[in-house]
Amino acid sequence: MLASNDMISGINHITLSVRDIERSFDFYAEVLGLKPLVRWNQGAYFLAGATWLALTLDEDTREQPLPEYTHLAFTVSETDFQAMCQRVLASGAEVWQPNSSEGASLYFTDPNGHKLELHASDLETRLRTAKDHPWEGAIFFV
C-alpha cells in the first residue's frame, strides 16, 4: 500500500472535448450554472464547486454518447434538485438512463454527448446504503 505522502490528493481538473465552444459554454454556464473563469476561441474554464472543469475545442469530438456507463456527476442540493432538472430538461438535454440509485439523480447528456448526472446525495449515503444492501462481492475498506 502507498504511503500517505505518495497518494493523489484530489482531482485537479476535468477536461471535456467539445465541437462548439459557444454552445457548450452557454450550456455549462447558463443551464448548469457553473462559474465561468475564462473563455477563448479554443476553450473555456469553469468552477464546479471547487473543481476546475475545462472545455477544449476538438473537431474530432464524437457526435453520439459513448455506450458505456462512464459519466460525470454534479452535486445538487435536495432543495435545488427539481429546479435544476427542469432547467436541464428545458435545454433539450436528452436523458440517457432512469435513476436506480439511492438519492435523487438525473442522467442526461450535454450538447456533445458527454454523459452527465445531477445527484442529490453524497458518498456517505451511498456507502451506508451499500453496507445495508451489499453488492455481490463487495469488500469495504472504510
Coordinates of C-alpha atoms in Angstrom, one line a residue:
M1 CA 0.0 0.0 0.0
L2 CA 1.2 3.5 -0.8
A3 CA 2.4 5.8 2.0
S4 CA 0.1 8.8 2.5
N5 CA 2.7 11.2 1.0
D6 CA 2.7 9.2 -2.2
M7 CA -1.0 9.3 -2.7
I8 CA -3.1 11.5 -5.0
S9 CA -4.6 14.4 -3.1
G10 CA -7.6 15.1 -5.3
I11 CA -8.9 15.7 -8.8
N12 CA -7.0 18.6 -10.3
H13 CA -9.3 19.2 -13.2
I14 CA -11.6 17.6 -15.7
T15 CA -11.4 18.3 -19.5
L16 CA -14.1 17.7 -21.9
S17 CA -13.7 17.9 -25.7
V18 CA -16.4 19.9 -27.4
R19 CA -17.4 20.6 -31.1
D20 CA -18.8 24.1 -30.5
I21 CA -17.3 26.3 -27.7
E22 CA -20.1 28.9 -27.8
R23 CA -22.9 26.3 -27.5
S24 CA -21.0 24.3 -24.8
F25 CA -20.1 27.5 -22.9
D26 CA -23.7 28.5 -22.8
F27 CA -24.8 25.0 -21.6
Y28 CA -22.3 24.8 -18.8
A29 CA -22.8 28.5 -17.7
E30 CA -26.5 29.1 -18.3
V31 CA -28.1 25.7 -17.9
L32 CA -25.8 24.1 -15.3
G33 CA -24.8 27.4 -13.6
L34 CA -21.1 26.6 -13.4
K35 CA -19.0 29.7 -12.6
P36 CA -17.1 30.8 -15.8
L37 CA -13.5 31.8 -15.2
V38 CA -12.2 32.4 -18.8
R39 CA -13.3 31.8 -22.3
W40 CA -11.3 31.9 -25.5
N41 CA -11.6 30.7 -29.1
Q42 CA -10.4 27.2 -28.3
G43 CA -11.8 26.6 -24.8
A44 CA -13.2 27.7 -21.5
Y45 CA -12.6 27.1 -17.8
F46 CA -15.3 26.9 -15.2
L47 CA -15.6 26.1 -11.5
A48 CA -18.0 23.4 -10.4
G49 CA -17.8 23.9 -6.6
A50 CA -14.0 23.6 -6.0
T51 CA -13.3 21.5 -9.1
W52 CA -11.9 23.1 -12.3
L53 CA -13.7 22.0 -15.5
A54 CA -12.1 22.7 -18.8
L55 CA -13.8 22.7 -22.2
T56 CA -11.5 22.4 -25.2
L57 CA -12.4 22.7 -28.9
D58 CA -11.7 19.4 -30.7
E59 CA -13.1 18.8 -34.2
D60 CA -12.7 15.0 -33.6
T61 CA -15.2 15.1 -30.7
R62 CA -17.7 12.3 -31.2
E63 CA -21.3 13.1 -32.1
Q64 CA -23.1 10.4 -30.0
P65 CA -22.7 9.4 -26.3
L66 CA -20.3 6.6 -25.6
P67 CA -22.1 3.3 -25.0
E68 CA -20.6 2.6 -21.6
Y69 CA -21.7 3.9 -18.2
T70 CA -18.8 6.4 -17.8
H71 CA -20.2 9.8 -16.7
L72 CA -19.5 12.9 -14.7
A73 CA -21.9 13.6 -11.7
F74 CA -22.5 17.1 -10.3
T75 CA -23.7 17.6 -6.7
V76 CA -27.0 19.4 -6.3
S77 CA -28.8 20.0 -3.0
E78 CA -32.1 18.2 -2.5
T79 CA -33.7 21.7 -2.3
D80 CA -32.5 22.7 -5.8
F81 CA -32.8 19.3 -7.4
Q82 CA -36.2 19.7 -9.1
A83 CA -35.5 23.2 -10.4
M84 CA -32.1 22.1 -11.8
C85 CA -33.8 19.1 -13.5
Q86 CA -36.3 21.4 -15.1
R87 CA -33.5 23.7 -16.4
V88 CA -31.6 20.8 -17.9
L89 CA -34.7 19.2 -19.5
A90 CA -35.9 22.6 -20.8
S91 CA -32.5 23.0 -22.5
G92 CA -33.3 19.9 -24.7
A93 CA -30.7 17.7 -23.0
E94 CA -31.5 14.0 -23.5
V95 CA -32.0 11.6 -20.6
W96 CA -29.7 8.6 -21.1
Q97 CA -31.0 6.4 -18.2
P98 CA -33.5 6.4 -15.4
N99 CA -32.4 6.7 -11.8
S100 CA -31.9 3.5 -9.9
S101 CA -29.5 4.7 -7.2
E102 CA -30.2 6.0 -3.7
G103 CA -30.9 9.7 -3.7
A104 CA -32.4 11.8 -6.5
S105 CA -30.5 11.7 -9.8
L106 CA -31.0 12.9 -13.4
Y107 CA -28.8 11.3 -16.0
F108 CA -28.5 13.4 -19.2
T109 CA -26.2 14.4 -22.0
D110 CA -24.6 17.7 -22.8
P111 CA -24.6 19.1 -26.4
N112 CA -21.5 17.0 -27.2
G113 CA -23.0 13.7 -26.0
H114 CA -21.0 13.7 -22.7
K115 CA -22.9 11.7 -20.1
L116 CA -23.6 13.8 -17.0
E117 CA -25.6 13.4 -13.8
L118 CA -27.2 15.7 -11.3
H119 CA -27.0 13.9 -7.9
A120 CA -28.7 15.0 -4.7
S121 CA -26.8 12.6 -2.3
D122 CA -23.3 12.0 -1.1
L123 CA -20.7 9.3 -0.7
E124 CA -21.5 8.7 2.9
T125 CA -25.1 7.9 2.0
R126 CA -24.0 5.7 -0.9
L127 CA -21.7 3.7 1.3
R128 CA -24.3 3.3 4.1
T129 CA -26.8 2.1 1.6
A130 CA -24.3 -0.3 0.1
K131 CA -23.4 -1.7 3.5
D132 CA -27.1 -2.2 4.3
H133 CA -27.6 -3.9 0.9
P134 CA -24.2 -5.1 -0.2
W135 CA -23.3 -5.5 -3.8
E136 CA -22.2 -9.0 -4.8
G137 CA -18.5 -9.4 -3.9
A138 CA -18.3 -6.1 -2.1
I139 CA -15.3 -5.5 0.2
F140 CA -15.4 -2.3 2.2
F141 CA -12.2 -0.5 3.2
V142 CA -14.0 2.2 5.3

